[in-house]
Coordinates of C-alpha atoms in Angstrom, one line a residue:
Chain A
X360 CA 14.2 216.3 140.2
X361 CA 17.5 214.2 139.9
X362 CA 17.2 211.8 136.7
X363 CA 20.8 210.6 138.8
X364 CA 19.2 210.1 141.8
X365 CA 16.5 207.4 142.5
X366 CA 15.5 206.8 146.5
X367 CA 14.4 202.7 147.1
X368 CA 11.7 202.2 149.4
X369 CA 12.0 198.8 150.9
X370 CA 10.0 197.3 151.7
X371 CA 10.4 193.5 152.2
X372 CA 9.6 193.6 155.9
X373 CA 6.1 194.4 155.1
X374 CA 4.9 193.5 151.6
X375 CA 8.0 190.6 151.4
X376 CA 6.9 188.7 154.2
X377 CA 3.3 189.4 154.7
X378 CA 2.5 186.6 151.8
X379 CA 5.2 184.1 153.2
X380 CA 3.9 180.9 154.7
X381 CA 6.6 181.2 157.6
X382 CA 5.5 183.5 159.5
X383 CA 8.7 185.2 161.1
X384 CA 9.3 186.4 164.4
X385 CA 10.2 190.0 165.4
X386 CA 13.5 189.2 166.7
X387 CA 14.0 188.5 162.4
X388 CA 12.4 190.7 160.8
X389 CA 14.3 193.2 163.6
X390 CA 17.0 192.1 161.7
X391 CA 16.4 192.1 158.3
X392 CA 15.3 196.4 159.0
X393 CA 18.5 196.4 160.7
X394 CA 20.3 194.7 157.5
X395 CA 18.7 197.0 155.1
X396 CA 19.3 200.1 158.0
X397 CA 23.1 198.9 157.4
X398 CA 22.9 198.7 153.6
X399 CA 22.1 202.4 153.1
X400 CA 17.9 202.5 152.4
X401 CA 16.6 205.2 155.0
X402 CA 12.7 204.9 154.0
X403 CA 11.7 201.9 154.3
X404 CA 8.1 200.1 155.0
X405 CA 9.1 198.4 158.0
X406 CA 5.3 196.9 159.5
X407 CA 1.1 197.0 158.3
X408 CA -0.6 197.8 161.3
X409 CA -3.7 194.8 160.5
X410 CA -5.6 192.3 161.9
X411 CA -3.1 190.1 163.7
X412 CA -5.6 187.0 163.2
X413 CA -6.0 187.7 159.6
X414 CA -2.0 188.1 158.8
X415 CA -0.3 186.7 161.0
X416 CA 3.0 187.2 159.3
X417 CA 2.6 190.9 160.4
X418 CA 1.7 190.2 164.1
X419 CA 4.0 192.5 167.1
X420 CA 3.6 195.2 164.4
X421 CA 4.4 197.5 167.6
X422 CA 6.6 195.5 169.1
X423 CA 8.6 195.9 165.7
X424 CA 8.5 199.5 165.8
X425 CA 10.0 199.8 169.3
X426 CA 13.0 197.3 168.7
X427 CA 13.7 199.3 165.7
X428 CA 17.3 201.4 165.4
X429 CA 15.9 205.5 166.0
X430 CA 18.4 208.8 164.4
X431 CA 19.8 207.6 161.8
X432 CA 18.1 209.6 159.5
X433 CA 15.5 206.8 158.3
X434 CA 12.0 206.7 158.3
X435 CA 10.1 204.1 159.3
X436 CA 6.7 203.3 157.5
X437 CA 3.6 201.9 158.5
X438 CA 0.9 200.0 156.3
X439 CA -2.8 201.0 157.8
X440 CA -6.1 200.4 156.0
X441 CA -8.5 201.9 158.6
X442 CA -8.4 204.5 161.6
X443 CA -7.9 201.8 164.0
X444 CA -4.4 200.5 162.3
X445 CA -3.4 205.0 162.2
X446 CA -4.3 205.0 166.0
X447 CA -1.5 202.1 166.2
X448 CA 0.9 202.9 163.4
X449 CA 0.9 206.8 165.4
X450 CA 1.2 205.8 169.2
X451 CA 4.1 203.0 168.0
X452 CA 5.4 205.9 166.7
X453 CA 6.1 205.6 163.1
X454 CA 7.6 208.0 161.3
X455 CA 4.9 208.2 157.8
X456 CA 1.7 206.3 157.7
X457 CA 0.7 204.4 153.9
X458 CA -1.8 203.9 153.1
X459 CA -3.5 201.0 150.6
X460 CA -6.4 202.4 148.4
X461 CA -7.5 199.7 145.3
X462 CA -8.6 200.8 141.8
X463 CA -10.8 198.0 141.6
X464 CA -14.2 197.1 143.3
X465 CA -13.0 193.0 143.1
X466 CA -10.1 193.6 144.7
X467 CA -11.0 196.2 147.3
X468 CA -14.0 194.4 147.9
X469 CA -12.4 190.6 148.5
X470 CA -9.2 192.7 150.7
X471 CA -10.7 195.7 152.3
X472 CA -14.0 195.3 152.8
X473 CA -14.8 197.8 151.2
X474 CA -16.1 199.4 147.7
X475 CA -12.9 201.9 146.9
X476 CA -15.4 204.7 147.2
X477 CA -16.0 203.5 151.1
X478 CA -12.0 203.3 151.2
X479 CA -11.2 206.8 150.0
X480 CA -13.8 207.4 152.4
X481 CA -11.3 206.4 155.3
X482 CA -8.9 207.4 153.5
X483 CA -9.7 211.0 153.9
X484 CA -10.7 210.4 157.3
X485 CA -7.2 208.6 158.1
X486 CA -5.2 211.3 155.7
X487 CA -7.5 213.9 158.1
X488 CA -6.3 212.5 160.9
X489 CA -2.8 212.0 160.3
X490 CA -2.0 215.4 159.4
X491 CA -3.0 217.1 162.6
X492 CA -1.0 214.2 164.7
X493 CA 1.9 216.0 162.2
X494 CA 2.4 212.3 160.6
X495 CA 3.2 212.0 157.0
X496 CA 0.0 210.1 155.2
X497 CA 1.0 208.0 151.1
X498 CA -1.9 206.4 149.3
X499 CA -0.6 203.3 147.7
X500 CA -3.2 202.8 144.9
X501 CA -3.4 199.2 144.3
X502 CA -4.8 197.1 141.4
X503 CA -3.6 200.9 139.0
X504 CA -2.6 198.4 136.3
X505 CA -5.0 195.3 136.4
X506 CA -7.5 193.1 138.7
X507 CA -7.2 189.3 139.6
X508 CA -11.0 189.8 139.3
X509 CA -11.6 192.7 137.6
X510 CA -9.6 192.2 134.1
X511 CA -8.6 195.6 133.0
X512 CA -8.2 198.6 135.7
X513 CA -9.7 201.1 134.1
X514 CA -7.2 204.4 133.6
X515 CA -9.6 206.9 134.2
X516 CA -10.6 205.2 137.7
X517 CA -6.3 205.7 138.7
X518 CA -6.6 208.6 137.8
X519 CA -9.9 210.0 139.8
X520 CA -8.2 207.7 143.0
X521 CA -5.2 209.6 142.9
X522 CA -6.7 212.6 142.4
X523 CA -8.7 212.2 145.5
X524 CA -6.0 211.0 147.5
X525 CA -3.9 213.7 146.5
X526 CA -6.7 215.9 147.7
X527 CA -7.4 214.7 150.5
X528 CA -3.6 216.0 151.2
X529 CA -1.3 212.9 150.5
X530 CA 1.8 214.2 150.1
X531 CA 3.0 211.2 148.6
X532 CA 0.6 209.2 146.0
X533 CA 2.0 205.2 144.3
X534 CA 1.2 203.6 141.5
X535 CA 1.1 199.6 142.3
X536 CA 1.7 196.9 139.9
X537 CA -0.7 194.7 142.9
X538 CA -0.3 191.5 140.4
X539 CA 2.4 191.9 138.1
X540 CA 0.6 192.6 134.8
X541 CA 1.5 195.6 133.8
X542 CA 3.9 196.7 131.3
X543 CA 6.1 199.4 130.2
X544 CA 3.8 201.5 127.8
X545 CA 0.5 201.2 130.4
X546 CA 3.9 203.5 132.8
X547 CA 4.3 205.9 131.0
X548 CA 0.9 206.1 130.4
X549 CA -0.7 206.6 133.8
X550 CA 2.5 208.0 135.3
X551 CA 1.9 211.5 133.2
X552 CA -1.7 211.1 133.7
X553 CA -1.4 210.9 137.5
X554 CA 0.6 213.3 137.3
X555 CA -1.3 215.8 135.7
X556 CA -3.9 215.3 138.9
X557 CA -1.9 215.2 141.8
X558 CA 0.6 217.4 140.7
X559 CA 1.3 218.4 144.3
X560 CA 2.1 214.9 145.6
X561 CA 5.5 212.8 144.9
X562 CA 4.9 209.8 142.6
X563 CA 6.1 206.5 143.3
X564 CA 5.9 203.4 142.0
X565 CA 5.6 199.4 143.0
X566 CA 6.3 196.2 140.4
X567 CA 5.7 192.8 141.4
X568 CA 7.8 190.7 138.5
X569 CA 4.9 187.9 138.4
X570 CA 5.5 188.3 134.4
X571 CA 9.2 189.7 133.5
X572 CA 8.1 193.2 133.0
X573 CA 8.9 194.3 136.5
X574 CA 12.7 196.2 135.7
X575 CA 11.2 197.4 132.3
X576 CA 8.2 199.3 134.2
X577 CA 10.6 200.6 137.2
X578 CA 13.0 201.7 133.7
X579 CA 10.1 202.7 131.7
X580 CA 9.1 205.0 135.1
X581 CA 12.0 206.4 135.8
X582 CA 12.0 207.4 131.9
X583 CA 9.1 208.9 132.5
X584 CA 10.2 211.0 135.4
X585 CA 8.9 209.0 138.8
X586 CA 12.7 208.9 140.9
X587 CA 11.1 206.5 144.4
X588 CA 10.7 203.5 144.0
X589 CA 9.9 200.6 146.0
X590 CA 11.3 197.1 146.3
X591 CA 12.2 193.8 148.4
X592 CA 15.2 192.6 149.5
X593 CA 15.4 189.3 147.7
X594 CA 12.7 190.3 145.3
X595 CA 9.8 188.2 148.0
X596 CA 6.2 189.0 148.9
X597 CA 3.2 188.3 146.3
X598 CA -0.9 188.4 146.6
X599 CA -2.9 185.9 148.3
X600 CA -5.0 186.6 145.0
X601 CA -2.5 185.2 142.6
X602 CA -0.5 182.4 144.8
X603 CA 1.6 181.6 141.4
X604 CA 3.3 185.2 141.3
X605 CA 6.3 185.6 142.7
X606 CA 6.3 188.4 144.3
X607 CA 8.6 192.5 144.3
X608 CA 10.9 193.7 142.2
X609 CA 14.2 192.7 143.8
X610 CA 15.9 195.7 145.7
X611 CA 19.7 194.4 144.6
X612 CA 18.2 193.8 141.2
X613 CA 17.1 197.6 140.6
X614 CA 20.0 198.2 143.0
X615 CA 22.6 197.1 139.6
X616 CA 20.7 198.0 136.3
X617 CA 20.4 201.8 138.0
X618 CA 24.0 202.5 139.1
X619 CA 25.1 200.6 136.3
X620 CA 23.3 203.3 134.4
X621 CA 24.6 206.2 136.7
X622 CA 21.7 206.6 139.0
X623 CA 22.7 206.6 142.3
X624 CA 21.1 205.1 145.1
X625 CA 23.3 205.7 147.9
X626 CA 22.2 201.6 148.8
X627 CA 24.8 199.4 148.5
X628 CA 23.2 196.3 146.0
X629 CA 25.6 193.4 147.2
X630 CA 25.1 193.8 151.0
X631 CA 21.2 194.0 149.9
X632 CA 21.8 190.6 148.2
X633 CA 24.0 189.6 150.7
X634 CA 20.2 190.1 152.9
X635 CA 18.5 188.4 150.2
X636 CA 20.1 185.0 150.6
X637 CA 20.0 185.3 154.5
X638 CA 15.8 186.4 154.6
X639 CA 15.7 183.0 151.3
X640 CA 17.5 181.2 154.4
X641 CA 15.3 182.5 157.0
X642 CA 11.5 181.6 154.4
X643 CA 13.2 178.0 153.2
X644 CA 13.2 179.4 149.9
X645 CA 15.8 180.1 147.0
X646 CA 15.0 183.9 146.7
X647 CA 13.3 185.1 143.0
X648 CA 16.6 188.2 143.1
X649 CA 19.4 187.1 140.2
X650 CA 21.7 189.3 141.2
X651 CA 22.9 187.2 143.7
X652 CA 23.1 184.1 142.4
X653 CA 24.7 185.0 139.6
X654 CA 27.3 187.3 141.4
X655 CA 27.8 191.7 140.0
X656 CA 29.9 192.0 137.3
X657 CA 32.9 190.2 136.6
X658 CA 36.1 191.9 137.8
X659 CA 38.5 191.2 134.5
Chain B
X383 CA 10.7 201.2 110.4
X384 CA 7.5 200.3 112.3
X385 CA 7.7 201.1 116.4
X386 CA 5.0 198.7 116.6
X387 CA 5.9 195.5 114.8
X388 CA 8.6 194.0 116.7
X389 CA 10.5 190.7 114.7
X390 CA 10.9 187.8 117.1
X391 CA 14.0 185.1 116.9
X392 CA 13.7 182.5 117.9
X393 CA 16.9 180.9 119.2
X394 CA 16.2 178.3 121.7
X395 CA 16.7 175.5 119.3
X396 CA 20.4 177.0 119.7
X397 CA 21.4 179.2 122.0
X398 CA 18.2 177.6 124.7
X399 CA 19.2 173.5 124.6
X400 CA 24.1 174.4 123.8
X401 CA 24.2 174.8 127.2
X402 CA 21.6 171.7 129.3
X403 CA 24.1 169.1 130.7
X404 CA 20.4 166.6 129.2
X405 CA 20.9 165.9 125.5
X406 CA 17.5 166.4 123.7
X407 CA 17.3 163.9 120.7
X408 CA 17.2 164.9 117.0
X409 CA 13.0 165.0 117.6
X410 CA 12.5 166.4 120.0
X411 CA 14.7 169.1 118.4
X412 CA 12.8 169.3 115.4
X413 CA 9.1 169.4 118.1
X414 CA 10.4 172.2 119.3
X415 CA 11.0 173.6 115.8
X416 CA 7.7 172.6 115.3
X417 CA 5.3 174.4 117.9
X418 CA 7.6 177.8 117.3
X419 CA 7.6 177.9 114.1
X420 CA 3.2 176.5 113.8
X421 CA 3.5 179.7 117.1
X422 CA 3.9 182.3 113.8
X423 CA 7.6 182.0 115.1
X424 CA 9.4 183.0 111.2
X425 CA 13.6 183.2 111.7
X426 CA 14.7 180.6 113.8
X427 CA 17.6 179.4 114.9
X428 CA 17.7 175.5 114.6
X429 CA 21.2 174.7 114.6
X430 CA 24.5 175.1 115.1
X431 CA 27.5 173.5 113.5
X432 CA 30.0 172.9 115.9
X433 CA 31.8 170.2 116.6
X434 CA 29.8 167.1 118.0
X435 CA 32.4 165.9 119.8
X436 CA 33.2 169.4 122.0
X437 CA 29.0 170.4 122.2
X438 CA 26.7 167.0 122.1
X439 CA 24.2 169.1 122.4
X440 CA 24.4 170.4 118.8
X441 CA 25.1 167.2 117.2
X442 CA 22.3 165.5 114.3
X443 CA 22.7 169.7 112.5
X444 CA 22.0 167.6 109.1
X445 CA 19.3 165.4 110.3
X446 CA 17.8 168.4 111.7
X447 CA 17.5 169.9 108.9
X448 CA 16.4 168.3 106.6
X449 CA 13.7 167.2 108.8
X450 CA 12.4 170.9 109.0
X451 CA 9.0 171.5 107.4
X452 CA 9.8 174.2 104.4
X453 CA 7.5 176.2 102.3
X454 CA 5.9 178.0 105.1
X455 CA 7.9 181.1 105.0
X456 CA 10.7 180.2 107.7
X457 CA 13.8 181.1 107.3
X458 CA 15.6 178.1 109.7
X459 CA 19.4 180.1 110.6
X460 CA 22.8 177.8 111.8
X461 CA 25.3 179.1 113.9
X462 CA 28.6 178.6 112.2
X463 CA 32.0 179.8 113.9
X464 CA 34.9 178.7 110.7
X465 CA 34.9 177.9 107.1
X466 CA 34.2 174.5 107.5
X467 CA 30.9 175.2 109.6
X468 CA 30.0 177.0 106.7
X469 CA 30.4 174.5 104.5
X470 CA 28.5 172.2 106.6
X471 CA 25.8 174.7 106.7
X472 CA 25.3 175.8 103.3
X473 CA 25.3 172.1 102.7
X474 CA 22.5 171.8 104.9
X475 CA 20.3 173.7 103.2
X476 CA 20.2 176.9 106.2
X477 CA 18.7 179.6 104.4
X478 CA 20.2 181.8 106.9
X479 CA 23.9 181.6 108.5
X480 CA 25.3 183.9 111.5
X481 CA 28.2 183.7 113.0
X482 CA 29.4 185.1 116.3
X483 CA 32.4 187.6 116.5
X484 CA 32.9 187.9 120.8
X485 CA 34.1 191.2 121.0
X486 CA 36.7 190.8 123.8
X487 CA 39.4 188.4 123.2
X488 CA 39.2 186.4 126.7
X489 CA 36.3 185.3 125.9
X490 CA 37.2 184.8 122.2
X491 CA 40.4 182.6 122.3
X492 CA 38.5 180.0 125.2
X493 CA 35.3 180.0 123.2
X494 CA 36.5 179.9 119.9
X495 CA 40.3 179.4 120.4
X496 CA 40.8 182.2 118.6
X497 CA 41.4 186.0 118.7
X498 CA 39.2 188.6 118.8
X499 CA 41.2 189.9 115.2
X500 CA 41.6 186.4 113.9
X501 CA 37.7 185.8 114.0
X502 CA 37.3 189.0 111.7
X503 CA 39.8 187.4 109.3
X504 CA 36.9 184.1 109.6
X505 CA 33.7 186.2 109.4
X506 CA 35.2 187.9 106.1
X507 CA 36.3 184.9 105.2
X508 CA 32.5 183.3 105.9
X509 CA 31.0 186.4 105.0
X510 CA 32.5 186.2 101.2
X511 CA 31.8 182.6 100.7
X512 CA 28.7 182.7 101.6
X513 CA 28.0 185.8 99.4
X514 CA 29.4 183.3 97.1
X515 CA 26.6 181.1 97.9
X516 CA 24.2 183.3 97.9
X517 CA 23.2 183.1 101.3
X518 CA 22.4 185.9 104.3
X519 CA 25.0 185.5 107.2
X520 CA 24.8 187.9 110.1
X521 CA 27.0 188.0 112.7
X522 CA 26.5 188.1 116.0
X523 CA 28.8 190.2 118.6
X524 CA 28.7 188.5 121.8
X525 CA 30.1 189.5 124.9
X526 CA 29.2 192.7 123.8
X527 CA 28.0 194.5 127.2
X528 CA 31.2 192.3 129.7
X529 CA 33.0 189.9 129.4
X530 CA 33.1 187.0 132.2
X531 CA 37.3 187.1 131.5
X532 CA 38.1 190.7 131.1
X533 CA 35.3 193.4 132.5
X534 CA 34.4 195.8 130.8
X535 CA 34.1 195.9 127.4
X536 CA 35.2 198.7 125.8
X537 CA 32.0 200.3 123.6
X538 CA 35.3 201.6 120.5
X539 CA 35.8 197.8 120.8
X540 CA 32.1 196.3 120.4
X541 CA 31.7 199.3 117.5
X542 CA 35.4 198.4 115.5
X543 CA 33.7 194.0 115.2
X544 CA 30.3 195.8 114.1
X545 CA 32.3 197.9 111.2
X546 CA 33.9 196.0 110.1
X547 CA 31.3 192.9 110.1
X548 CA 29.1 195.0 108.4
X549 CA 32.0 195.5 105.6
X550 CA 32.4 192.1 104.9
X551 CA 28.7 191.9 104.1
X552 CA 26.8 191.3 107.1
X553 CA 23.7 192.0 106.0
X554 CA 22.5 192.2 110.5
X555 CA 24.3 193.2 112.5
X556 CA 23.9 191.7 116.3
X557 CA 24.2 193.6 119.9
X558 CA 25.0 190.0 122.0
X559 CA 25.0 190.7 126.3
X560 CA 26.6 187.3 126.3
X561 CA 26.1 186.9 130.1
X562 CA 23.7 188.9 130.6
X563 CA 25.7 191.9 132.7
X564 CA 24.0 195.1 130.9
X565 CA 22.1 197.7 131.8
X566 CA 19.3 199.8 129.9
X567 CA 21.1 203.3 128.9
X568 CA 24.0 200.3 128.1
X569 CA 21.9 199.8 125.4
X570 CA 21.2 202.5 124.0
X571 CA 24.6 203.8 123.8
X572 CA 25.6 200.9 122.3
X573 CA 22.9 201.0 119.4
X574 CA 23.4 204.1 118.9
X575 CA 27.4 204.2 118.2
X576 CA 27.3 200.8 115.9
X577 CA 24.0 202.6 113.7
X578 CA 26.8 205.2 113.3
X579 CA 29.4 202.3 112.0
X580 CA 27.1 200.0 110.3
X581 CA 23.4 201.5 108.8
X582 CA 24.2 199.7 106.0
X583 CA 23.5 196.8 108.4
X584 CA 20.7 195.6 109.8
X585 CA 20.9 196.0 113.9
X586 CA 20.2 192.9 116.2
X587 CA 19.8 192.3 119.8
X588 CA 20.1 189.3 121.8
X589 CA 19.7 189.2 125.9
X590 CA 19.7 187.7 128.5
X591 CA 18.4 187.9 132.0
X592 CA 20.7 186.8 134.3
X593 CA 21.0 190.0 136.8
X594 CA 16.7 190.8 136.0
X595 CA 17.9 193.2 133.3
X596 CA 17.3 191.2 129.8
X597 CA 13.4 192.3 129.4
X598 CA 14.6 196.0 130.7
X599 CA 17.2 195.8 128.1
X600 CA 15.0 194.9 125.6
X601 CA 12.8 197.7 125.9
X602 CA 15.7 199.8 125.8
X603 CA 17.0 198.6 122.6
X604 CA 13.2 199.0 121.1
X605 CA 13.4 202.8 122.9
X606 CA 16.7 202.9 120.3
X607 CA 15.5 201.4 117.3
X608 CA 16.1 198.3 117.3
X609 CA 13.3 195.9 115.7
X610 CA 14.5 192.7 115.9
X611 CA 14.6 190.4 119.5
X612 CA 16.1 187.1 119.8
X613 CA 14.8 185.1 122.6
X614 CA 14.4 181.7 123.8
X615 CA 10.8 179.4 124.5
X616 CA 11.0 179.4 128.3
X617 CA 13.9 181.4 128.9
X618 CA 16.6 178.5 128.4
X619 CA 19.6 179.1 127.7
X620 CA 23.4 180.1 129.4
X621 CA 26.5 180.7 128.9
X622 CA 29.7 177.7 129.5
X623 CA 31.5 179.7 131.5
X624 CA 29.0 181.4 133.9
X625 CA 27.0 178.4 135.0
X626 CA 24.8 179.9 137.7
X627 CA 23.8 182.4 135.5
X628 CA 19.8 181.7 134.0
X629 CA 19.5 182.0 130.2
X630 CA 18.0 183.9 127.2
X631 CA 15.1 186.3 127.6
X632 CA 12.5 184.3 127.0
X633 CA 9.9 184.1 124.1
X634 CA 7.0 184.1 125.9
X635 CA 7.4 187.0 128.1
X636 CA 9.3 189.2 125.8
X637 CA 5.9 188.2 123.8
X638 CA 4.4 189.3 126.5
X639 CA 5.2 193.1 127.7
X640 CA 6.1 193.3 123.7
X641 CA 2.0 192.6 122.9
X642 CA 0.5 194.8 125.6
X643 CA 2.2 197.6 125.0
X644 CA 1.1 197.7 121.4
X645 CA 4.0 196.2 119.9
X646 CA 3.1 193.1 117.4
X647 CA 4.6 190.6 116.3
X648 CA 3.1 187.8 114.9
X649 CA 3.8 185.2 117.0
X650 CA 0.9 183.5 119.9
X651 CA 2.9 184.2 123.6
X652 CA -0.2 181.7 125.4
X653 CA 1.9 178.4 122.4
X654 CA 5.0 179.5 122.4
X655 CA 4.9 179.7 127.4
X656 CA 3.5 175.9 126.1
X657 CA 6.2 175.0 124.3
X658 CA 8.6 176.9 126.7
X659 CA 7.1 174.5 129.0
X660 CA 6.7 171.4 127.4
X661 CA 9.8 172.0 126.9
X662 CA 11.3 172.3 131.1
X663 CA 9.7 169.0 130.6
X664 CA 11.9 168.2 128.3
X665 CA 15.2 169.5 130.5
X666 CA 13.9 167.4 133.5
X667 CA 14.1 171.6 135.2
X668 CA 10.7 174.7 135.2
X669 CA 11.6 177.0 132.8
X670 CA 13.0 180.3 133.8
X671 CA 10.2 182.2 132.2
X672 CA 7.4 183.5 134.0
X673 CA 4.3 184.1 132.0
X674 CA 4.0 179.9 131.5
X675 CA 3.6 180.4 135.7
X676 CA 1.4 183.2 136.7
X677 CA -1.4 183.1 133.6
X678 CA -1.8 185.9 131.5
X679 CA -3.8 188.8 132.0
X680 CA -6.7 187.8 133.7
X681 CA -9.7 187.9 132.3
X682 CA -12.7 190.1 134.2

């Protein structure tokens, strides 16, 4: 574990777009992915294999995967929520599968039509099938810091979901602040607890900047030893159950903080800022990211 | 030093307003101050005794000071940049005087018409006269994390300014990220260095969220032992030399992070969020603060 290096997983093509009112074409999504890869991103959540009737923003996942550039050492991740999604993801040739497993029933039932316990059963089935296919699977524990329906999320519940996911074969477990309510003290506490029960799995964190705590949470996660962080170019993304919420932490702003703190990522912050601005033009809104607006550190 | 308590200095009436294109009336500024005090703020930078021809937003400082409610244990701070400003501040009955002393000549000459060394001489003169009048004086080391004209600020320069300010009688020394370029690692380093040369003075930090590092910097400052933080209701404020920049860290968002991390401030985050929204309506723009937009932690 190298404190001076962090792996940034670009989630803009999936979490950044899935709740936008403007639906981007497959070509636009491929351009977004291509720009991120050209900027140095080596893991990217490119697609989601969900029902296109329910989430039109994510339609055409197979076409996206057919169009991405291969062979550059890039791992393309597909989000799946059930066995049918996994079968599509494997057929489309994703490099990794990610499954969202909420820690709270209120969210899980409304978002995925299942209780948390039922979703954990699904995860076990998906993980076994993915392993059989030789495709790594990770679990993202959503609503780990709070739930729009259930309020406070008991940390014991997060630990239990993470433990079962790791036991079922998740090579990576993520703590996700789906609605952006978490604070740094909570990050440190949850990371410590989850590491104790899932230390065979890599720990990843996923923050939203809904209440301006996202970057402080990323800092706290890094301080607690987390070396993999999700972020979204431009800071787009949100939650359908929290409509006023701003999105994921912006990749370019996270890179600014990390790079100037001496932490390397291999990703070009300026190129991602330009990607965020371009994405804003496609979505018809200003990016929540600030680096593109303010410019980088002034030259003397 | 109590890790579970932080003093938040409300700087909205001064730093929050001084660069806004819309000039608020004295009555509006008094309402802002009154709302902050009613929310629990006990130190507030209420006015700036600068040339009203140059900074019309800060005109009428004497009228503001004549109108504030006294006797509630609130300390009203006046910013001054020279001896003339100090005389006005003392005549107007401020409880504390704050002097901005940039760490970089590029900024100091353009903003205050003096080199840093000349400004330190002014500070010594102001501090001696304030002490004679029995009024505490603090020094805010601006451009401590970077300068729009000089680029990187050598930490040795910040240390030197802080040391001379403390020796001249500053009871409090602040590290200010005037243009919002700082990152957490820099905060920790500068706090450690400055404490070593100014440990008779209280350390305060002042962050802008220009590149989304402001709250992470506040967290880092708290982790490094800083217990006094500036913030601005609604997150207004900016720098005339960085026009696209967003402002100070927002008081309500800072409070959200601190309170949910178990750090008390005595200030009501909801009341400040409503103040930020009200201030936005007076200024004709949406507050950069996010708590008012997203709402607090959802109840279960």
